[in-house]
Coordinates of C-alpha atoms in Angstrom, one line a residue:
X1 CA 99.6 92.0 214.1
X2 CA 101.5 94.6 216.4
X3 CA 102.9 98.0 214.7
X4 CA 106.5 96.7 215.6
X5 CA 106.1 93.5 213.5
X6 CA 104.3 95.6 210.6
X7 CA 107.1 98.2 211.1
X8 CA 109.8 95.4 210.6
X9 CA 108.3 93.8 207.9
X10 CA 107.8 97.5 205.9
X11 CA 111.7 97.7 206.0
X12 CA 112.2 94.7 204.5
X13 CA 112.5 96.2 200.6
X14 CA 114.7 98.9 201.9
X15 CA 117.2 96.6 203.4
X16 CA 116.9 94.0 200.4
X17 CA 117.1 97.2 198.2
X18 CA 120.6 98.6 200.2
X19 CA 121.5 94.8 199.6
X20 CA 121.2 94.9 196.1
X21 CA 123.0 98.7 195.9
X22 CA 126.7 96.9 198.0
X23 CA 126.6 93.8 195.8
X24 CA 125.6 95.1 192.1
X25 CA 126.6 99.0 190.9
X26 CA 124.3 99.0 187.7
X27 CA 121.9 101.7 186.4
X28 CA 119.1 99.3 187.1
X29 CA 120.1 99.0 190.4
X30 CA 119.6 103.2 191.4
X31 CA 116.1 102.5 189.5
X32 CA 115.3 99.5 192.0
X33 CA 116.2 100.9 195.6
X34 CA 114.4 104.1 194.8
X35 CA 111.3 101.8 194.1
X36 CA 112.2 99.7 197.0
X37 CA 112.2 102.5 199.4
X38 CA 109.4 104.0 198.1
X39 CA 107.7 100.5 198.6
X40 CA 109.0 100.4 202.4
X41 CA 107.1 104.1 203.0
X42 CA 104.1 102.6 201.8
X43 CA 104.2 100.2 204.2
X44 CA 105.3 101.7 206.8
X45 CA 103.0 104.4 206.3
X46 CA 99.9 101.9 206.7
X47 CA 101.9 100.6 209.5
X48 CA 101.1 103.9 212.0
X49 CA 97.6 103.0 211.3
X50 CA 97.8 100.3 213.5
X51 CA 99.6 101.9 216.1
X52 CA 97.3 103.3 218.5
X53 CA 98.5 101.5 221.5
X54 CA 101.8 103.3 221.0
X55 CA 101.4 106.9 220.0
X56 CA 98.6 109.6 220.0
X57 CA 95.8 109.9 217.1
X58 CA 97.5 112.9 216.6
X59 CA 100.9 111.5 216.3
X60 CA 99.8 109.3 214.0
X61 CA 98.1 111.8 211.9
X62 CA 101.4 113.4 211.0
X63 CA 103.1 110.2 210.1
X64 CA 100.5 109.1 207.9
X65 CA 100.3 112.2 205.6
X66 CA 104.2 111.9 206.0
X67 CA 104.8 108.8 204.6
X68 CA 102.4 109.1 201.9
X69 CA 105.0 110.3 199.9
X70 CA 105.7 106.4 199.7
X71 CA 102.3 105.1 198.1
X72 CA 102.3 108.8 195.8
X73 CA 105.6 108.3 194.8
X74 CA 105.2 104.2 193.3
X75 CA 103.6 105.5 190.0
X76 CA 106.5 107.4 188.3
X77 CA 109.1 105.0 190.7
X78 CA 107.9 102.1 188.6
X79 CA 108.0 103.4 185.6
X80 CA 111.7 104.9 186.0
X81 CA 112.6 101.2 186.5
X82 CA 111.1 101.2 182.3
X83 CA 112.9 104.0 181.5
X84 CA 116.4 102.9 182.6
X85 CA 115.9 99.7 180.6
X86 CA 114.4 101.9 177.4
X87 CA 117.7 104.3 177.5
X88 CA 120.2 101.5 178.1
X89 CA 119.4 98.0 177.0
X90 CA 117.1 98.6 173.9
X91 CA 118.2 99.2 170.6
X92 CA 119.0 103.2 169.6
X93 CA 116.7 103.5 166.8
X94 CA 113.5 102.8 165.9
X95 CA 112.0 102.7 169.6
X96 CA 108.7 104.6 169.2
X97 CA 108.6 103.8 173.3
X98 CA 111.1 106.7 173.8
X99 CA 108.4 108.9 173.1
X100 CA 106.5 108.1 176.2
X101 CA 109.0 106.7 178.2
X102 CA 111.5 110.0 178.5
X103 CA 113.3 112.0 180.9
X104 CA 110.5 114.7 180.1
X105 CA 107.2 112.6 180.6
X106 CA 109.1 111.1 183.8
X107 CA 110.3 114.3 185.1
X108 CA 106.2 115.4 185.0
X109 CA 105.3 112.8 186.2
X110 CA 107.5 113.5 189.5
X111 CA 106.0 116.6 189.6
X112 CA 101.9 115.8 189.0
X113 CA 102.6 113.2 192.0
X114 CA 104.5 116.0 194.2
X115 CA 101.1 118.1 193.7
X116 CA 99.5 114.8 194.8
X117 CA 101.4 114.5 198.1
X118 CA 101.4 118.6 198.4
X119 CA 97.0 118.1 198.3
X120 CA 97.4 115.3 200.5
X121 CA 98.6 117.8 203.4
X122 CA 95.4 120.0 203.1
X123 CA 91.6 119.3 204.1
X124 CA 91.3 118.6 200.4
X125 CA 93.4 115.3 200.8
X126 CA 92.8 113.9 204.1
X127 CA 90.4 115.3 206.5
X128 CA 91.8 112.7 209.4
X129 CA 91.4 109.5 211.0
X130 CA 88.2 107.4 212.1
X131 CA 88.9 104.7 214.5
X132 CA 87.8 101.2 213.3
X133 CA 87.1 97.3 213.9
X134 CA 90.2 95.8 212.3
X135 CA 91.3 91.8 212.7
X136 CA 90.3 90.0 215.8
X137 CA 88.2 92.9 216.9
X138 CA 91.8 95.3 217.1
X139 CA 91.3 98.9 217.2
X140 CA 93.1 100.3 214.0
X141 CA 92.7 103.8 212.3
X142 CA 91.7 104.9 208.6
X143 CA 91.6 107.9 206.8
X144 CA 88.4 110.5 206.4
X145 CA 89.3 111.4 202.6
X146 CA 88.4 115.2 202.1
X147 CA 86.6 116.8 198.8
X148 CA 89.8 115.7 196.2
X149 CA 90.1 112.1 197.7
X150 CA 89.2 110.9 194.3
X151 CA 93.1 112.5 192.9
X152 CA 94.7 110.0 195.3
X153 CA 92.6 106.9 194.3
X154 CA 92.6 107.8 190.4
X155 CA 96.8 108.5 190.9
X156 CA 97.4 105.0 192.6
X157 CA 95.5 103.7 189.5
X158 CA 98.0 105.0 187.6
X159 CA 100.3 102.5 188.8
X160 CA 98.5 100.0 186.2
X161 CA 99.5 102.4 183.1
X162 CA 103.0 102.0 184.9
X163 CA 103.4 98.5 185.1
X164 CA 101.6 98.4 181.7
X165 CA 104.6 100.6 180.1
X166 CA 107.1 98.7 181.9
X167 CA 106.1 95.5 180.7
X168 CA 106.3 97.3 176.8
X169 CA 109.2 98.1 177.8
X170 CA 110.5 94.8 178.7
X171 CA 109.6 93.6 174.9
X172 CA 112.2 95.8 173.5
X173 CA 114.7 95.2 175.5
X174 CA 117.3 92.9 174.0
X175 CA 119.2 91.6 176.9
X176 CA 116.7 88.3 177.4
X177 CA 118.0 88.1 181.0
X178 CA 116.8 91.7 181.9
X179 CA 113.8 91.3 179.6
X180 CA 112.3 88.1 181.6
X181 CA 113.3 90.0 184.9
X182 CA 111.2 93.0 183.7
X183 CA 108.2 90.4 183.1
X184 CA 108.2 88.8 186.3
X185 CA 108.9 92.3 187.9
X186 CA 106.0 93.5 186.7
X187 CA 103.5 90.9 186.8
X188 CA 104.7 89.9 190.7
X189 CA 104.1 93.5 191.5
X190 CA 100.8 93.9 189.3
X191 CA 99.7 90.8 192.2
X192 CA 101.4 92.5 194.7
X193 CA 99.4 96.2 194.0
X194 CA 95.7 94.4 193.8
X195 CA 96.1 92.8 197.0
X196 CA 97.4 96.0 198.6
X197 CA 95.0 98.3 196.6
X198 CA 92.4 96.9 199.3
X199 CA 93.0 99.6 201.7
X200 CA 91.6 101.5 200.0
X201 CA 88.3 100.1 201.3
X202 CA 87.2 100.4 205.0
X203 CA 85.1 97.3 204.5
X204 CA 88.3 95.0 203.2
X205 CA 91.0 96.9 205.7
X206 CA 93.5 93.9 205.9
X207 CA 96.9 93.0 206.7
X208 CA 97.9 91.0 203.7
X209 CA 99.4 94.2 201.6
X210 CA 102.2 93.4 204.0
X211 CA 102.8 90.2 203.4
X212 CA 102.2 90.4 200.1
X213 CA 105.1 93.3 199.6
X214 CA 107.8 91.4 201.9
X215 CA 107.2 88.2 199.4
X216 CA 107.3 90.4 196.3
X217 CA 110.7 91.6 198.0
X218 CA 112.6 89.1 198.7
X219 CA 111.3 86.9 195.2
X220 CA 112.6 90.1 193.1
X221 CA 115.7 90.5 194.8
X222 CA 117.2 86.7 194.5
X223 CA 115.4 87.1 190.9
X224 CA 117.7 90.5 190.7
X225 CA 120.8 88.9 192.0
X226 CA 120.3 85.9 189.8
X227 CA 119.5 88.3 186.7
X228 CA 122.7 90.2 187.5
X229 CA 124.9 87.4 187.9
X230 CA 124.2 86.3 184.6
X231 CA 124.9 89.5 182.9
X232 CA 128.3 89.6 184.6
X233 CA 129.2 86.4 183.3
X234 CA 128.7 87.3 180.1
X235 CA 130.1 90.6 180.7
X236 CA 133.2 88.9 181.8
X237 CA 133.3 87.3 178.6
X238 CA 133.5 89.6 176.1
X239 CA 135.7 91.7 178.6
X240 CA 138.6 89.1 178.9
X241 CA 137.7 88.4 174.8
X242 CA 138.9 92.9 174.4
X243 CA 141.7 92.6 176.6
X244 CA 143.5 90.3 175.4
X245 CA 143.5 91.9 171.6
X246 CA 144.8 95.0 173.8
X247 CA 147.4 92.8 175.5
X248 CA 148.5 91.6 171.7
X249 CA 148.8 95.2 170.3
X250 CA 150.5 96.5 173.5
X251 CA 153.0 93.9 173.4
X252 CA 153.8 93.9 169.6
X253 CA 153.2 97.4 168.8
X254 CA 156.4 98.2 170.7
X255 CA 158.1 95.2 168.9
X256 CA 157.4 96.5 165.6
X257 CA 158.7 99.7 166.1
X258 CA 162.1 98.7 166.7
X259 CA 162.3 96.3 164.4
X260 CA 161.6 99.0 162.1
X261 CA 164.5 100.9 162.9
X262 CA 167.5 98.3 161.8
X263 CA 165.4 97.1 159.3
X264 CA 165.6 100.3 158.1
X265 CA 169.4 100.7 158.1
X266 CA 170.1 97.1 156.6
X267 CA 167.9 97.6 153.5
X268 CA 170.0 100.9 153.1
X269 CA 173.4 99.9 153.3
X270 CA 172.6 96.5 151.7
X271 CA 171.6 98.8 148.6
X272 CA 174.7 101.1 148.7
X273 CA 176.5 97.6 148.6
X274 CA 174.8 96.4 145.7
X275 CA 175.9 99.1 143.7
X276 CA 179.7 98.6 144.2
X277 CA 181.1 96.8 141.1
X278 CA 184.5 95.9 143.2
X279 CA 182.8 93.0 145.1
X280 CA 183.2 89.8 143.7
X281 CA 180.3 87.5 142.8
X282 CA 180.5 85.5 146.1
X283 CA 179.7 88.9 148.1
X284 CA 177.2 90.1 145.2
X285 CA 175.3 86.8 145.8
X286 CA 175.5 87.6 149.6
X287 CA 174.4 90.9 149.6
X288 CA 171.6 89.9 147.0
X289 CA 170.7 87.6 149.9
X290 CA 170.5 90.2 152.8
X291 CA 168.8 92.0 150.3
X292 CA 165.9 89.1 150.0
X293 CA 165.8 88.5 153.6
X294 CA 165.4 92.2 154.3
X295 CA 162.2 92.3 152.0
X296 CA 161.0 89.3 153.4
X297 CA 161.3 90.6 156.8
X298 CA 159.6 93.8 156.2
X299 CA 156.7 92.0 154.7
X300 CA 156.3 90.6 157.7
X301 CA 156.5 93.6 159.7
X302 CA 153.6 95.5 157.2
X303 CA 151.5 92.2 157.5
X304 CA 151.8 91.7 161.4
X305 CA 151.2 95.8 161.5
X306 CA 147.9 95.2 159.4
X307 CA 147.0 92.7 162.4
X308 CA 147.5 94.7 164.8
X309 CA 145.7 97.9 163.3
X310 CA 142.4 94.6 162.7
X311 CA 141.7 94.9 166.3
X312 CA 140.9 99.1 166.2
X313 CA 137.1 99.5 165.6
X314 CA 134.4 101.7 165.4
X315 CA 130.8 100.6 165.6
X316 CA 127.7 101.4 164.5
X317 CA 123.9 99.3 164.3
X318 CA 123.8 97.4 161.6
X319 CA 121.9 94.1 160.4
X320 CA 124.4 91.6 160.3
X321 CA 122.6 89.8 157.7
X322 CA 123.0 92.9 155.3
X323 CA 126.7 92.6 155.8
X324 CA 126.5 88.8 154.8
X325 CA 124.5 89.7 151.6
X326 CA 127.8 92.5 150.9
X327 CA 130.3 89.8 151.3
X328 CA 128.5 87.3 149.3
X329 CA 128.1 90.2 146.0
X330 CA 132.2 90.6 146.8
X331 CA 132.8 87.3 146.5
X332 CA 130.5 86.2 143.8
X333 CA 133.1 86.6 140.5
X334 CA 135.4 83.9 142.3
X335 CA 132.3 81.9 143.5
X336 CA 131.5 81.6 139.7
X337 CA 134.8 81.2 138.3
X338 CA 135.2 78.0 140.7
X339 CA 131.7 76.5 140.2
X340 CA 130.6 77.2 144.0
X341 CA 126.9 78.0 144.9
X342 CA 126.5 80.3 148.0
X343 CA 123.4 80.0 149.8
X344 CA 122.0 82.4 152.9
X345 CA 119.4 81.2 155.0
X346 CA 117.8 84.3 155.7
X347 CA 115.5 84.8 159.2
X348 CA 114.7 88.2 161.1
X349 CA 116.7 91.1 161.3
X350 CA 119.7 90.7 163.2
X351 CA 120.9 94.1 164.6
X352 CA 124.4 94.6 166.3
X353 CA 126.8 97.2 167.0
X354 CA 129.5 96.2 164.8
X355 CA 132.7 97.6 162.8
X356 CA 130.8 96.7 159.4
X357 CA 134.1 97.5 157.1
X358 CA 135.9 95.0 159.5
X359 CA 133.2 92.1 159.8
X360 CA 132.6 92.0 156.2
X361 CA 135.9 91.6 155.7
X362 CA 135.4 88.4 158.2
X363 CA 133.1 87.0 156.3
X364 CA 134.9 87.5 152.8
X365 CA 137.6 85.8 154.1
X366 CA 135.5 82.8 155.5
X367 CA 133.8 82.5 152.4
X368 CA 137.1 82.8 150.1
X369 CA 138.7 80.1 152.9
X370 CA 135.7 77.9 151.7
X371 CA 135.8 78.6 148.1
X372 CA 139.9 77.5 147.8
X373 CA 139.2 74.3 150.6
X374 CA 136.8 73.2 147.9
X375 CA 139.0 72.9 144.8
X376 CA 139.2 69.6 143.4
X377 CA 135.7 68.7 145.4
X378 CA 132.8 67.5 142.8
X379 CA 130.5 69.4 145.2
X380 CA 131.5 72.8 146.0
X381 CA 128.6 74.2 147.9
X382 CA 128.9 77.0 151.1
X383 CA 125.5 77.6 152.8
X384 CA 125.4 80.4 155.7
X385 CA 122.6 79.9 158.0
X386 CA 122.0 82.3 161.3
X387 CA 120.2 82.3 164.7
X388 CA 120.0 84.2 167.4
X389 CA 120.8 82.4 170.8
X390 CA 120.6 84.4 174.3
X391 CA 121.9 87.5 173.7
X392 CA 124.3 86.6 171.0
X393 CA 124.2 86.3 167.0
X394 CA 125.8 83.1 165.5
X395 CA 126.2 83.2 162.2
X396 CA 127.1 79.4 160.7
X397 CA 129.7 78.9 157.7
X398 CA 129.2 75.1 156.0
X399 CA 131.2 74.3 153.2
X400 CA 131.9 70.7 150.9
X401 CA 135.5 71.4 151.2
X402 CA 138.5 68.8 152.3
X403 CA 138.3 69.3 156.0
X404 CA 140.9 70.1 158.7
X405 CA 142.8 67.7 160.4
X406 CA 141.3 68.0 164.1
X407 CA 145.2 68.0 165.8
X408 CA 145.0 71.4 163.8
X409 CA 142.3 73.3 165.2
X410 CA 143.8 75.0 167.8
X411 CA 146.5 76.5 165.1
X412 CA 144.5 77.7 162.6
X413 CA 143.7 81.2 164.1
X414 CA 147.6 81.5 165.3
X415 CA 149.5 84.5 163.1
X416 CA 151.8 83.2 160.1
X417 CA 150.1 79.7 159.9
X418 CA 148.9 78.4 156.6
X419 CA 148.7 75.2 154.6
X420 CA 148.5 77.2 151.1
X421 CA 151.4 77.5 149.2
X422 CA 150.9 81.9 148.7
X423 CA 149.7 84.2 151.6
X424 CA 151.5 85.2 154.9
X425 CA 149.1 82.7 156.8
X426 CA 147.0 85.8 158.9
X427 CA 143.4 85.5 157.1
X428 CA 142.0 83.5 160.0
X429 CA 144.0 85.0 162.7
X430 CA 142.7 88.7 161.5
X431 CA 139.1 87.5 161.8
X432 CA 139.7 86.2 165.2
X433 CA 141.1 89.6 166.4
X434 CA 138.3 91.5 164.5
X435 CA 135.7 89.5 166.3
X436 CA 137.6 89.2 169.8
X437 CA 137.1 93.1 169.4
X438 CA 133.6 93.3 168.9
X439 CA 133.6 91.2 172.7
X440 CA 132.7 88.1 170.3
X441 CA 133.8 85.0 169.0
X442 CA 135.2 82.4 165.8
X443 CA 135.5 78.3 165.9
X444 CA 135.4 75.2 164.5
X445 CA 132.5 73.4 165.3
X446 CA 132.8 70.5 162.9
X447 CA 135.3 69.5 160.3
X448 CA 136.0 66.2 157.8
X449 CA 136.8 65.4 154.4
X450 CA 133.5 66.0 153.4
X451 CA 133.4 69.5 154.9
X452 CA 134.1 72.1 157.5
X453 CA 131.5 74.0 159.8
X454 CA 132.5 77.3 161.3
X455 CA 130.5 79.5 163.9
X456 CA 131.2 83.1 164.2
X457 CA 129.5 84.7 167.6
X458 CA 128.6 88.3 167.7
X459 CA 127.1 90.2 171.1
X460 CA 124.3 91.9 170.8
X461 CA 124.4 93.9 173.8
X462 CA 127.2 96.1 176.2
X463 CA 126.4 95.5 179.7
X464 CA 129.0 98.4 180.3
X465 CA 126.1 100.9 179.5
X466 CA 124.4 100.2 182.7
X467 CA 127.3 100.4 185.3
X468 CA 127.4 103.1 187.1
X469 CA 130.0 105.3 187.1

């Protein structure tokens, strides 16, 4: 195999690297082009080797001590790719990983494997280069290791403890699309290292650590693309979910606000009317009817203003099944009253970054929804069951109660629409904005007269941590 092939075939992680930078602006992606180019150094590093019909031994020399900085530098490049998905996509407390994997441990371990490549310049390193038999009899070179040959060796062991941590890594994080990519990322490249860890050997001197990297390549980067384009998707998701609960309070905020204003005036003047005895009882009645429309209307306003103010949050990590057992104590003197059982299926933790004030107050409302849909009903039974699926948490609400017509799904979340006799009608519509804020989700996934299944959605994760600014 000719040096220009090898060469060729060395830059194939850089350019599937730069690839990967145009297309996809993530954290993760600075993590993977600065292991990608470290990978191409390698290889083209033992590339020069095989260059002696080319350039002088001397030539070469230089190179190879010169692009050492490739194989030197994998190590702490691989375990940076760990570190990005510790920091961003793993869960803020409770990670006894940051403790290894840290800006500190990382930023020495740059520097031990600077001291590395700084050795790797001197007689202590590499002495020189002894021609040898390669393939098919082809003269090739390979390096005379000096007195601390063994630093290199043991350092490009380290690449295990690397991969090792990485993979750790990988467990915690809670995206499952990075977290399988992280896997096959690490065991690919585990395959990759102990096929190219054999030129290390004179007697096993092959080409296949070149093949071996180019497939590694180009299988991570489709499996990078793919793994990207996911996320995205879902990004998109609970993007489009935020914006429009900003579209609703930007156009209705404004609305408010002026309907404030004459509101204001009416319920004044209608009072200074009220108090003049010359009116007649014709106009009394009248203004005794402004009066009752103006109260009406500014109920509305306060109500539709308590909407709006639903969709402001502030989030912290909290188990989500925690926030279910608060709901169910709130509701409990009601629950009893009406002769309902509430039952939680409880399962793991479930940890999200949530508003909890605002999605308790989802869940009280479900569960009183459930309690009233169930009067009359000889059983009046709610059970809450919830799973985790992909990266989101679905919490299920099943009731006994009378059902909803189907023709009326799409109108129960809508502002001001109710089928009870009391209440402005913005119970379910509040939880949809609440939840719409948090990037998630409410529906109806079943409904008859012999009960009604809801689904509430919750992300786990904010794939806006990883873009790059």
């Amino acid at each position: 195999m000719s040096f220009i092939l090898m060469a060729a075939m060395s830059l194939v992680p850089l350019f599937l690297g730069m690839s990967s930078k145009i297309m996809i602006k993530t954290k993760m992606t600075n993590a993977m082009i600065m292991f990608m180019i470290f990978i191409s150094l390698w290889q083209l590093d033992v590339s020069f080797l095989y260059s002696l019909d080319l350039f002088s031994q001397d030539v070469i020399f230089f190179m190879f001590r010169l692009l050492r900085i490739g194989s030197i530098m994998l190590p702490p490049a691989f375990l940076y790719v760990g570190y990005v998905a510790i920091k961003y996509l793993t869960k803020e407390n409770g990670n006894w990983l940051k403790w290894i994997i840290n800006k500190y441990t990382l930023a020495a371990y740059y520097c031990w494997s600077l001291f590395v490549y700084i050795i790797n310049w001197s007689d202590l390193g590499v002495l020189g280069l002894d021609k040898i038999k390669g393939y098919e009899n082809i003269n090739v070179l390979y390096p005379i290791y000096g007195e601390w040959s063994g630093l290199f060796a043991n350092h490009i062991k380290l690449l295990i403890v690397s991969i090792l941590l990485t993979l750790l890594a990988s467990r915690k994080v809670v995206d499952n699309y990075v977290k399988l990519f992280l896997t096959l990322f690490s065991l690919t490249f585990l395959l990759t290292y102990s096929v190219g860890v054999m030129n290390l050997q004179a007697s096993t001197f092959i080409y296949s650590s070149q093949i071996a990297v180019m497939i590694f390549s180009i299988f991570i980067f489709f499996t990078f693309v793919h793994m990207n384009t996911k996320m995205f998707k879902e990004s998109n998701k609970i993007l489009k979910r935020k914006e429009q609960e900003e579209q609703i309070e930007i156009t209705t905020s404004g609305l408010i606000h002026e309907i404030r204003n004459p509101l204001t005036i009416m319920k004044g003047y209608s009072e200074l009317l009220a108090r003049y005895e010359e009116l007649d009882s014709k106009a009394q009645g009248m203004v005794s009817q402004i009066q009752m429309a103006g109260a009406h209307m500014n109920s509305v306003v306060l109500n539709y203003n308590e909407f709006i103010k639903s969709g402001k949050i502030s989030t912290e990590e909290t188990d989500i099944i925690e926030i279910i057992q608060e709901a169910m104590v709130l509701t409990s003197i009601k629950a009893k009253e009406k002769d309902v059982a509430i039952e939680l299926k409880k399962g793991k933790p479930t940890i999200a970054r949530v508003d909890k004030d605002k999605i308790r107050q989802v869940f009280i409302n479900l569960i009183n929804n459930s309690i009233d849909a169930m009067e009359g009903k000889e059983l009046r039974q709610i059970k809450i069951r919830v799973t985790s699926n992909s990266n989101d948490i679905n919490i299920f609400f099943n009731d006994t109660g009378s059902g909803i017509p189907e023709e009326r799904w799409s109108q129960i979340f809508t502002p001001f629409h109710t089928t009870k006799e009391t209440g402005m009608g913005l119970g379910l519509s509040i939880c949809q904005r609440i939840l719409n804020s948090h990037g998630g989700s409410i529906e109806i996934v079943k409904s008859s007269d012999k009960g009604t299944e809801m689904k509430v959605t919750i992300p786990v994760i904010y794939y806006e941590r990883i873009v790059s600014p």
